[in-house]
Amino acid sequence: MKNLDPKRARWIRIRMGILCGMMGLGLGVIVSGAHRIQVEDGQDWYDLAERQRQRRLHVTPKRGTIYDRNGASLAESVEVPSISLDAVELLRGIEDRYLPMRIQQYGERIAQALNLPQEEVVDKISRRRRFVWLKRRVSEAEVAAVRALGEKNQRYPLRGLQIEGEGHRFYPNRELGGPLIGFVSPDGEGREGLELALDHELRGKSSEVRGLRDRSGRLIFSEGIEDEAALAGHNVYLTIDKGIQFTAERELEAAMKTYEATGGAVVVVDPSSGEILAMASAPGYNPNDYSVADPDARRNRCVVDRFEPGSTMKVFSIGTALAARSVNPTASIYCEEGNMAIDNVVIHDTHPAKYLSVTQILSLSSNIGTAKIALGLGEQRLYEGMRRFGFGDTTGIPFPGESMGVLRPRGRPWVSVETAAASFGQGISVTTLQLTMAMAAIANGGKLLEPVLIKRVTDGGGTMLSETQPRVRREAVSPTVAKLMSEMLVAVTEGEGTGVEAAIPGFRVAGKTGTAQKIDPATGRYTDTHYVASFAGFVPADKPRLVIAVVLDEPLGGTYGGGSVAAPVFRRIGEMALRYLGVTPRGSVPMKLSEVSDRAKVGDPATSTYQVLTEARAAVAPITAGVVTPSAPMKSGETRVPDLTGQPVREAIRAATAAGLTPTAFGTGRLSRVEPPAGTVLPKGSAVKLFFEPSS
Amino acid sequence: MSSSAVLSGNHAIGERRHSSAPPPRNRLLPPSDPPPAPPKNEARAPRKDSAQGGVAALLRSSKAGPVDSVLAAVVIALVGFGVVMVYSASAIEATVKYHDAQFFLKRQGVYALVALFTMWLVSRFDYRKLKPFTYPILVAVTLMLGLTILGLGHKAGNAYRWIAIGPVHIQPAETAKLGIVLWLAYSLSKKADKIKSFSIGFLPHLIVVGALIMLLLKQPDFGSAVVLLFLTFTLLFVAGARLPYIAAFTALLGMGAAALVAFSDYRYRRYLAFIDMDNHRQDLAYQPFQSVMSFGSGGWTGLGLGKGLQVLYLPEAHTDFISAIIGEELGFLGILGLVTAYLIIVSRGVKIALEAHDDYGSFMAFGIATLFGVQALVNLAVAMAILPTKGLTLPFMSYGGSSLLVNAAGAGILLSISRPRTNEVPQDKPAPVRTSEGAPSASVLIATEAQVDAWGSGSPAASSAPNPKGAAAAEGASA
């Protein structure tokens, strides 16, 4: 500033100095601010930023499939796309005055793409949430429409729309085994039944993968999902046989309708392994639509409900007495001609008699005879005997809410009348499963087994993780006593026994009927109108393959006896199951010629005689209806891929499952293609892929 | 000193070009050298002949002392560092948007080279010859600003801030800042003592600046408007305008700005969001909040270059918010380094202003130094959410050609002013001033020795460089 006079130049310099001082002040603010933000609060900001970007990816693995013992799927998860919306992202950068207009516009476009009411979409956008489901389980066409909305080449591409695959639980057999299998909530948690009990197996490792997401929620990169199969839920193979389960449910349903019962339960067990082949509970429900089902129908009555068993308990009272040698199997017991007073209570018999053998006491179901044997045995030994058969204790089945039953409801040893009542199954309560397992112990040479419901567990890749082996809990009675008991129980279904309705032609059936009076909850006394009818037994008696227990709650209409209500259900299930299992009658069952001719009188004599004789031989009758002659030879254990083109998802999966295949569904709509193609012969349980396409 | 070596080398090239192709290129001559101008001293005439050599001659005419090498070095280092940081901050966005991680890096690299070349070119140019360009620049800037708001602007975000000429996007606001400094320096130095008067010294400047500010607010570019106003008051204050005027006007404008904020729904909501940031993290205060988050994440030493992750969340990370990324990746120490660099630039600028040859250069140097300093301060303050979001770039660092080019040109002018000079551009202030000034400095003494030769050969090139080569070249040119 040599051109200025020094005085002015000095002033200018001073003023510059002042301004420099101000800027220096600003510098101080910046440096101290940086120190505060970075050094003092740095860690907090870092943590906050870390939380923001390391939005943990909750990788929900595919839930495992539940199969029956033959590999037919009972419950499986299908990936179905769902659309969610990040409304904040959608509306970012829009000026406030344009907001209402834009929300309407966007709402209209989204609503069109997803076939939703526009008001609903607009409402969801207006709430400006970072996450809201727009529509779950959408079709391929809707997915394509949503994709198109976000395309960059659009004039106004919409941001914030996300398409996610969501696991949807699907029960291909609908009602089959509903109360047993249970259901899964929409967020993938097992809620009832086996879905709840096996949740830890089925759900898999819902691992948290640390991923990095940018501000629009896009995944930039992640640590990587090491092995999706390792994270996937385990597949569970039940011991349930779909075929037997189906029969059990059908017959139980039919009996319930016929006798107007309020509920019913059937358990079918393989006595040699303790494996449960069927577990039916009525009324049932369809777990695909669990939300509309009556909560009462969701209960698995076989395990959860306890009831007074009635006469079926006589088997175990007498078995215990025989094992304790307090009664001689050949003894004759005076049965008071139908009326006996113990303390101040009078016990009645339905078949009044003077002297009855032990076998007759069972076959005629004499309360007095049983009571006398029990009183001879003593309270303590009867109680212990029942405990040995597994009553009053959990069976060890992995099922939620199992009831233990109650032997001593007052928590003290029985008085005489209670001992007598308990011996014929009143005043105590048991579950259907307990009853079945106790009967299976008789069938299995006296050894009480733990019920097995889960045959094996495999991981997502099919590697076996665990296989359940039969487990003997204890020896309830000796093999000799068990054998003796089975012989006695055969008498129940023969001749003038109470359980003749349970007899299966060609087989010797051992079993026991039960008709228990129920306590009226209003009065606290036994009623004459409400009964529990039951039948528990096994077949064939000499080498048992099936133990079946049938319980019907409150059958009405005059018929309430276990022999007339429950025994036929036993017979029908047993008949079918034996045929299904390929059990042929061992040895010939003598059949009188007159009986044959009697029964053959119906219809054409030649045909009906043949039928009766076939039935008598219990040969596997050739099924003629509904069998398609295969064009390629099939061995047993093989199946053919059916032609299901054009079928909707549920039908196709059901049909493929029925054919003994394990279907996996892709896409939605109608079946377009099957892999391997229809007509291929495959071993049962093989996987087939079903590809669906939306119908145009 | 490498810079001076380079300068002289290029100078020689320019000479060669001149000698091989000497067509008359008078058009390139600044109007400051009108042929009919009366030669006020004998040095003028021969130089006019040589000036016909065009650019080369122009450059030579500025050949005074060496430039401020510290300032040049820091600016070059900052520009280079800026390219690195732009790459670090933009790689992900570039990959996502353009499928080319180096998309912004390549462009910023080219801008940086052009900017440094511009700086070199401008530093060769005698700043005093800028005077005649003052009004054309001011008019051009005003026109460009007018064009942006007339709908020719290129929209980005909600503001029309760019003029698109083919692939080139120019941001007139950036040029306006430098333009206003040039004009104020010229006008204030011309008015000299009359600055104290309201009608002559104060009001005209405010009217011109006010018009530009109105245009900027129309864009809207609130930040640039504030910077423009601040520069104006700064230079008015420095030049000696009366403090009460400035204070009164500041108060008036402060109220005006408050009213602007209060009556513009958009601004008022942003202001509320800024005040209550915690509740507006996801919407209006998203950007400042993310900025502080990334700034703070760095801690003492930062996450390391290229390891910052907030670029995923921080919009405009490579432009206005590059300082937040620097804070994240290089930490407090990195910010200290950055602040030091700006401190050096500003203090060298102020030093240049204090030592400038004349008041025009002084005002200009101080204005440019303030421009750098204020923009850097405001940008850092915005990144730390001390101030609300303004949309101001970080000088020399942020991505963007306009900003880089304009700031480099400003740095070039600073460098040009920094050259020690003994002679005058004899336009307004002739010889008397030189005599009025005090004893010559040591460098001047050395220079005069060299000048003896120059004068001896009749060259008025006024080369004060102690470089005999330069003198020889000057001789050659005049021959």
PDB file of N, CA and C in Angstrom, chain A residues 20 24 39-40 141 145 179 184 233 282 290 326 335 365 386 414 492 494 498-499 505 537 544 555 557 575 662 667 685:
ATOM      1  N   CYS A  20      -8.904 -10.343  11.212  1.00  0.00           N
ATOM      2  CA  CYS A  20      -8.147 -11.587  11.372  1.00  0.00           C
ATOM      3  C   CYS A  20      -8.420 -12.179  12.746  1.00  0.00           C
ATOM      4  N   GLY A  24      -9.764 -15.723  13.599  1.00  0.00           N
ATOM      5  CA  GLY A  24      -9.054 -16.587  14.546  1.00  0.00           C
ATOM      6  C   GLY A  24     -10.003 -17.142  15.584  1.00  0.00           C
ATOM      7  N   VAL A  39     -12.976 -36.029  19.951  1.00  0.00           N
ATOM      8  CA  VAL A  39     -12.174 -36.631  21.013  1.00  0.00           C
ATOM      9  C   VAL A  39     -13.032 -36.949  22.232  1.00  0.00           C
ATOM     10  N   GLU A  40     -13.890 -35.979  22.625  1.00  0.00           N
ATOM     11  CA  GLU A  40     -14.666 -36.208  23.839  1.00  0.00           C
ATOM     12  C   GLU A  40     -15.842 -37.146  23.583  1.00  0.00           C
ATOM     13  N   ALA A 141     -46.824 -61.896 -10.455  1.00  0.00           N
ATOM     14  CA  ALA A 141     -47.203 -60.732 -11.268  1.00  0.00           C
ATOM     15  C   ALA A 141     -47.098 -59.461 -10.440  1.00  0.00           C
ATOM     16  N   ALA A 145     -44.745 -56.193 -10.939  1.00  0.00           N
ATOM     17  CA  ALA A 145     -45.298 -54.839 -10.990  1.00  0.00           C
ATOM     18  C   ALA A 145     -44.563 -53.914 -10.020  1.00  0.00           C
ATOM     19  N   PRO A 179     -54.347 -80.942  15.403  1.00  0.00           N
ATOM     20  CA  PRO A 179     -54.036 -80.708  16.808  1.00  0.00           C
ATOM     21  C   PRO A 179     -52.687 -81.275  17.221  1.00  0.00           C
ATOM     22  N   VAL A 184     -47.803 -72.368  13.197  1.00  0.00           N
ATOM     23  CA  VAL A 184     -46.713 -71.402  13.351  1.00  0.00           C
ATOM     24  C   VAL A 184     -47.298 -70.015  13.167  1.00  0.00           C
ATOM     25  N   GLY A 233     -33.468 -74.876   9.338  1.00  0.00           N
ATOM     26  CA  GLY A 233     -34.059 -75.686  10.397  1.00  0.00           C
ATOM     27  C   GLY A 233     -33.919 -77.165  10.091  1.00  0.00           C
ATOM     28  N   ALA A 282     -60.289 -85.279  18.072  1.00  0.00           N
ATOM     29  CA  ALA A 282     -61.443 -84.672  17.420  1.00  0.00           C
ATOM     30  C   ALA A 282     -62.201 -83.820  18.445  1.00  0.00           C
ATOM     31  N   TYR A 290     -55.531 -71.473  10.976  1.00  0.00           N
ATOM     32  CA  TYR A 290     -55.684 -71.656  12.425  1.00  0.00           C
ATOM     33  C   TYR A 290     -56.429 -70.512  13.090  1.00  0.00           C
ATOM     34  N   SER A 326     -51.601-112.252  44.153  1.00  0.00           N
ATOM     35  CA  SER A 326     -52.637-112.138  45.186  1.00  0.00           C
ATOM     36  C   SER A 326     -53.913-112.831  44.704  1.00  0.00           C
ATOM     37  N   CYS A 335     -69.337-113.056  42.872  1.00  0.00           N
ATOM     38  CA  CYS A 335     -69.597-111.674  42.443  1.00  0.00           C
ATOM     39  C   CYS A 335     -70.898-111.118  42.976  1.00  0.00           C
ATOM     40  N   SER A 365     -66.693-107.686  32.272  1.00  0.00           N
ATOM     41  CA  SER A 365     -66.433-106.388  32.910  1.00  0.00           C
ATOM     42  C   SER A 365     -67.152-106.262  34.246  1.00  0.00           C
ATOM     43  N   MET A 386     -50.375 -99.521  39.384  1.00  0.00           N
ATOM     44  CA  MET A 386     -50.819 -98.548  38.382  1.00  0.00           C
ATOM     45  C   MET A 386     -49.675 -97.608  38.014  1.00  0.00           C
ATOM     46  N   TRP A 414     -55.861 -94.332  49.204  1.00  0.00           N
ATOM     47  CA  TRP A 414     -57.301 -94.532  49.060  1.00  0.00           C
ATOM     48  C   TRP A 414     -57.874 -95.230  50.302  1.00  0.00           C
ATOM     49  N   VAL A 492     -62.495-110.990  25.740  1.00  0.00           N
ATOM     50  CA  VAL A 492     -63.376-109.816  25.738  1.00  0.00           C
ATOM     51  C   VAL A 492     -64.016-109.640  24.372  1.00  0.00           C
ATOM     52  N   GLU A 494     -64.508-111.931  22.147  1.00  0.00           N
ATOM     53  CA  GLU A 494     -65.062-113.183  21.617  1.00  0.00           C
ATOM     54  C   GLU A 494     -66.312-113.567  22.390  1.00  0.00           C
ATOM     55  N   THR A 498     -67.808-108.210  26.257  1.00  0.00           N
ATOM     56  CA  THR A 498     -68.373-106.874  26.030  1.00  0.00           C
ATOM     57  C   THR A 498     -67.810-106.226  24.777  1.00  0.00           C
ATOM     58  N   GLY A 499     -66.672-106.746  24.308  1.00  0.00           N
ATOM     59  CA  GLY A 499     -66.003-106.050  23.196  1.00  0.00           C
ATOM     60  C   GLY A 499     -66.049-106.774  21.885  1.00  0.00           C
ATOM     61  N   PRO A 505     -62.107-109.806  11.814  1.00  0.00           N
ATOM     62  CA  PRO A 505     -62.123-111.151  11.256  1.00  0.00           C
ATOM     63  C   PRO A 505     -60.729-111.578  10.826  1.00  0.00           C
ATOM     64  N   GLY A 537     -56.954-101.821  23.112  1.00  0.00           N
ATOM     65  CA  GLY A 537     -56.636-103.213  22.813  1.00  0.00           C
ATOM     66  C   GLY A 537     -55.513-103.318  21.818  1.00  0.00           C
ATOM     67  N   PRO A 544     -48.435-108.968  18.772  1.00  0.00           N
ATOM     68  CA  PRO A 544     -49.119-107.693  18.533  1.00  0.00           C
ATOM     69  C   PRO A 544     -48.342-106.771  17.610  1.00  0.00           C
ATOM     70  N   PRO A 555     -70.749 -89.639  24.461  1.00  0.00           N
ATOM     71  CA  PRO A 555     -71.619 -90.044  23.358  1.00  0.00           C
ATOM     72  C   PRO A 555     -73.076 -89.981  23.812  1.00  0.00           C
ATOM     73  N   GLY A 557     -77.484 -90.248  22.758  1.00  0.00           N
ATOM     74  CA  GLY A 557     -78.435 -91.036  21.983  1.00  0.00           C
ATOM     75  C   GLY A 557     -78.589 -92.450  22.489  1.00  0.00           C
ATOM     76  N   GLU A 575     -58.579-102.864  11.251  1.00  0.00           N
ATOM     77  CA  GLU A 575     -58.702-103.569   9.979  1.00  0.00           C
ATOM     78  C   GLU A 575     -57.852-102.898   8.900  1.00  0.00           C
ATOM     79  N   THR A 662     -42.171 -86.109  -1.953  1.00  0.00           N
ATOM     80  CA  THR A 662     -41.924 -84.937  -1.117  1.00  0.00           C
ATOM     81  C   THR A 662     -41.828 -83.724  -2.026  1.00  0.00           C
ATOM     82  N   GLY A 667     -42.852 -70.650  -6.884  1.00  0.00           N
ATOM     83  CA  GLY A 667     -43.769 -69.755  -7.567  1.00  0.00           C
ATOM     84  C   GLY A 667     -45.187 -69.902  -7.052  1.00  0.00           C
ATOM     85  N   GLY A 685     -40.987 -91.122  -1.138  1.00  0.00           N
ATOM     86  CA  GLY A 685     -40.301 -90.127  -0.329  1.00  0.00           C
ATOM     87  C   GLY A 685     -39.338 -89.267  -1.129  1.00  0.00           C
TER      88      GLY A 685
END
